[in-house]
Amino acid sequence: MTASVIDGKAFAAKVREKVAAHVAHLTAEHGITPGLAVVLVGEDPASQVYVRSKGKQTLEVGMESFEHRLAADTPEADLLALIDRLNVDPAVHGILVQLPLPDHMNADLVINAIDPAKDVDGFHISNVGLLGTGQKSMVPCTPLGSLMMLRDQLGDLSGLNAVVLGRSNIVGKPMAQLLLGDSCTVTIAHSRTRDLPGVVRAADIVVAAVGRPEMVPGDWIKPGATVIDVGINRLPPDEEGGKGRLVGDCHYASCAEVAGAITPVPGGVGPMTIACLLANTVTACCRAAGLAEPEGLTA
Ligand code: NDP
């Protein structure tokens, strides 16, 4: 079997189109323009790239983008004061504090200072609790994007065996909650799991989020299973000194021979993450204004 490739880039473009259409509607019919505030503390190079990309895509869908760049040695109290201001700013519907934060800051404290209704990353404990109890919440972007692709690929997920590799708060756990919400039989595997190959072989859906380059080989995959590879890992530079290749947590070539469908890396889950951030911002804006939410952009 050769898997069909789930094109995250094309899917993300469709999500952005839907977001842009809804933004245009909100602006024209209700005089509201959704706004996303992104806060970056310090000069982490990868974070700078993400923040630039988020700002650009926010403007492209017609939303307002507010960027706040703070020095790495900013006192935590100053960051909390900024969040307080953004929480009450009516032009701001979504707030994202780029992680990781410098060591002198308590990330949990900072994230939980964000108004849950504006927490477009879905990391606030209120949103975690709402998701866990099956209530309307803001859903973390990477798992949301993965779920959208799974639903598009498979339709009804009810009754399918799903294995999530990884139990982080930002990917593994919320992904498992979403799959449970869609009535999958869910197993969460992690570094202490016994017989990982056996666990994965039982799965109709495999979501890999371990951060280990090409860890999952094709012979762990049940024939016809759907594989969502969340991992983004850069291999060491090649002999010519070029940048190392980006690979996922799954060994793409061997998994693609067995799976029914698979996301590539790059071009799979990655592009969906920012698209879902924009989707969450428009959702947050609609909820704040008491207006109907766009269809197909939430869990
Ligand atoms: P974390 O490091 O927070 O979590 C990794 C998880 O994988 C842990 O639960 C860990 O288990 C588990 N794990 C590690 N090694 C093994 C192993 N050998 N066998 C089984 N389980 C293992 O990572 P994140 O969740 O933040 O990210 C995971 C990957 O997803 C990374 O490659 C990251 O770059 C990528 N990512 C991609 C995004 C995107 O937009 N596409 C967004 C976010 C992340 P334990 O808890 O027992 O230690």
CSV table of N, CA and C and ligand atoms in Angstrom, one decimal, residues 142 165-168 170-172 189-192 196 209-212 215 230-233 249 269-270 273, ligand 1:
chain,number,residue,atom,x,y,z
A,142,THR,N,-2.2,23.1,17.6
A,142,THR,CA,-1.6,22.0,16.8
A,142,THR,C,-2.6,20.8,16.9
A,165,LEU,N,1.3,9.4,20.6
A,165,LEU,CA,2.6,9.2,21.2
A,165,LEU,C,3.1,10.6,21.8
A,166,GLY,N,3.2,10.6,23.1
A,166,GLY,CA,3.6,11.9,23.7
A,166,GLY,C,2.5,12.4,24.6
A,167,ARG,N,2.8,12.9,25.8
A,167,ARG,CA,1.8,13.3,26.8
A,167,ARG,C,2.1,14.8,27.2
A,168,SER,N,2.6,15.6,26.3
A,168,SER,CA,2.8,17.0,26.7
A,168,SER,C,1.5,17.8,26.9
A,170,ILE,N,0.9,20.6,25.6
A,170,ILE,CA,0.5,21.4,24.5
A,170,ILE,C,0.1,20.6,23.3
A,171,VAL,N,0.6,19.3,23.2
A,171,VAL,CA,0.2,18.5,22.1
A,171,VAL,C,-0.5,17.2,22.5
A,172,GLY,N,0.2,16.3,23.2
A,172,GLY,CA,-0.3,15.0,23.5
A,172,GLY,C,-1.6,14.9,24.2
A,189,ALA,N,0.6,7.1,24.8
A,189,ALA,CA,1.9,6.4,25.0
A,189,ALA,C,2.9,7.4,25.3
A,190,HIS,N,4.0,7.0,26.1
A,190,HIS,CA,5.0,8.0,26.5
A,190,HIS,C,6.3,7.2,26.7
A,191,SER,N,7.3,7.8,27.3
A,191,SER,CA,8.6,7.2,27.4
A,191,SER,C,8.6,6.0,28.3
A,192,ARG,N,7.6,5.8,29.1
A,192,ARG,CA,7.6,4.6,30.0
A,192,ARG,C,6.7,3.5,29.5
A,196,LEU,N,5.9,-0.4,23.0
A,196,LEU,CA,5.4,0.6,22.1
A,196,LEU,C,5.0,0.1,20.7
A,209,ALA,N,3.9,12.7,18.5
A,209,ALA,CA,4.4,14.0,19.1
A,209,ALA,C,5.4,13.7,20.2
A,210,VAL,N,6.6,13.2,19.8
A,210,VAL,CA,7.6,12.8,20.7
A,210,VAL,C,8.8,13.7,20.6
A,211,GLY,N,9.1,14.3,19.5
A,211,GLY,CA,10.3,15.1,19.3
A,211,GLY,C,11.5,14.2,19.1
A,212,ARG,N,11.4,13.0,18.5
A,212,ARG,CA,12.5,12.1,18.3
A,212,ARG,C,12.5,11.8,16.8
A,215,MET,N,11.5,8.2,14.7
A,215,MET,CA,11.4,7.2,15.7
A,215,MET,C,10.5,6.0,15.4
A,230,VAL,N,3.4,14.9,14.1
A,230,VAL,CA,3.5,16.3,14.6
A,230,VAL,C,4.9,16.7,14.7
A,231,GLY,N,5.8,15.8,14.9
A,231,GLY,CA,7.2,16.1,15.1
A,231,GLY,C,7.9,17.0,14.1
A,232,ILE,N,8.7,17.9,14.6
A,232,ILE,CA,9.5,18.7,13.7
A,232,ILE,C,10.9,18.6,14.3
A,233,ASN,N,11.8,17.9,13.6
A,233,ASN,CA,13.2,17.7,14.1
A,233,ASN,C,14.2,18.0,13.0
A,249,ASP,N,8.6,12.7,13.5
A,249,ASP,CA,8.8,11.6,14.5
A,249,ASP,C,8.6,10.2,13.8
A,269,VAL,N,1.4,18.9,9.5
A,269,VAL,CA,0.8,19.6,10.7
A,269,VAL,C,1.3,21.0,10.8
A,270,GLY,N,2.6,21.2,10.6
A,270,GLY,CA,3.2,22.6,10.8
A,270,GLY,C,2.3,23.7,10.3
A,273,THR,N,-0.9,24.8,12.3
A,273,THR,CA,-0.8,25.4,13.6
A,273,THR,C,-1.2,26.9,13.6
B,1,NDP,P1,7.7,17.3,24.7
B,1,NDP,O1,9.1,17.1,24.7
B,1,NDP,O2,7.0,18.3,25.6
B,1,NDP,O3,7.0,15.9,24.9
B,1,NDP,C1,7.5,14.7,24.3
B,1,NDP,C2,6.7,13.6,24.7
B,1,NDP,O4,7.2,12.4,24.0
B,1,NDP,C3,6.8,13.2,26.2
B,1,NDP,O5,5.5,12.9,26.7
B,1,NDP,C4,7.7,12.0,26.2
B,1,NDP,O6,7.4,11.1,27.3
B,1,NDP,C5,7.4,11.4,24.9
B,1,NDP,N1,8.6,10.6,24.5
B,1,NDP,C6,9.9,11.0,24.4
B,1,NDP,N2,10.7,10.0,24.0
B,1,NDP,C7,9.9,8.9,23.8
B,1,NDP,C8,10.1,7.6,23.4
B,1,NDP,N3,11.3,7.2,23.1
B,1,NDP,N4,9.1,6.8,23.4
B,1,NDP,C9,7.8,7.2,23.7
B,1,NDP,N5,7.5,8.4,24.1
B,1,NDP,C10,8.6,9.3,24.2
B,1,NDP,O7,7.3,17.7,23.2
B,1,NDP,P2,6.1,18.5,22.5
B,1,NDP,O8,4.8,17.7,22.8
B,1,NDP,O9,6.2,19.9,22.8
B,1,NDP,O10,6.5,18.3,21.0
B,1,NDP,C11,6.6,17.0,20.3
B,1,NDP,C12,7.1,17.2,18.9
B,1,NDP,O11,6.1,18.0,18.2
B,1,NDP,C13,8.4,18.0,18.8
B,1,NDP,O12,9.1,17.5,17.7
B,1,NDP,C14,7.9,19.4,18.5
B,1,NDP,O13,8.9,20.1,17.7
B,1,NDP,C15,6.7,19.1,17.6
B,1,NDP,N6,5.7,20.2,17.6
B,1,NDP,C16,5.2,20.6,16.4
B,1,NDP,C17,4.3,21.6,16.3
B,1,NDP,C18,3.8,21.9,15.0
B,1,NDP,O14,3.3,23.0,14.8
B,1,NDP,N7,3.8,21.0,14.0
B,1,NDP,C19,3.8,22.3,17.5
B,1,NDP,C20,4.3,21.8,18.8
B,1,NDP,C21,5.3,20.8,18.8
B,1,NDP,P3,7.6,11.5,28.8
B,1,NDP,O15,6.4,12.4,29.2
B,1,NDP,O16,7.4,10.1,29.5
B,1,NDP,O17,8.9,12.1,29.0
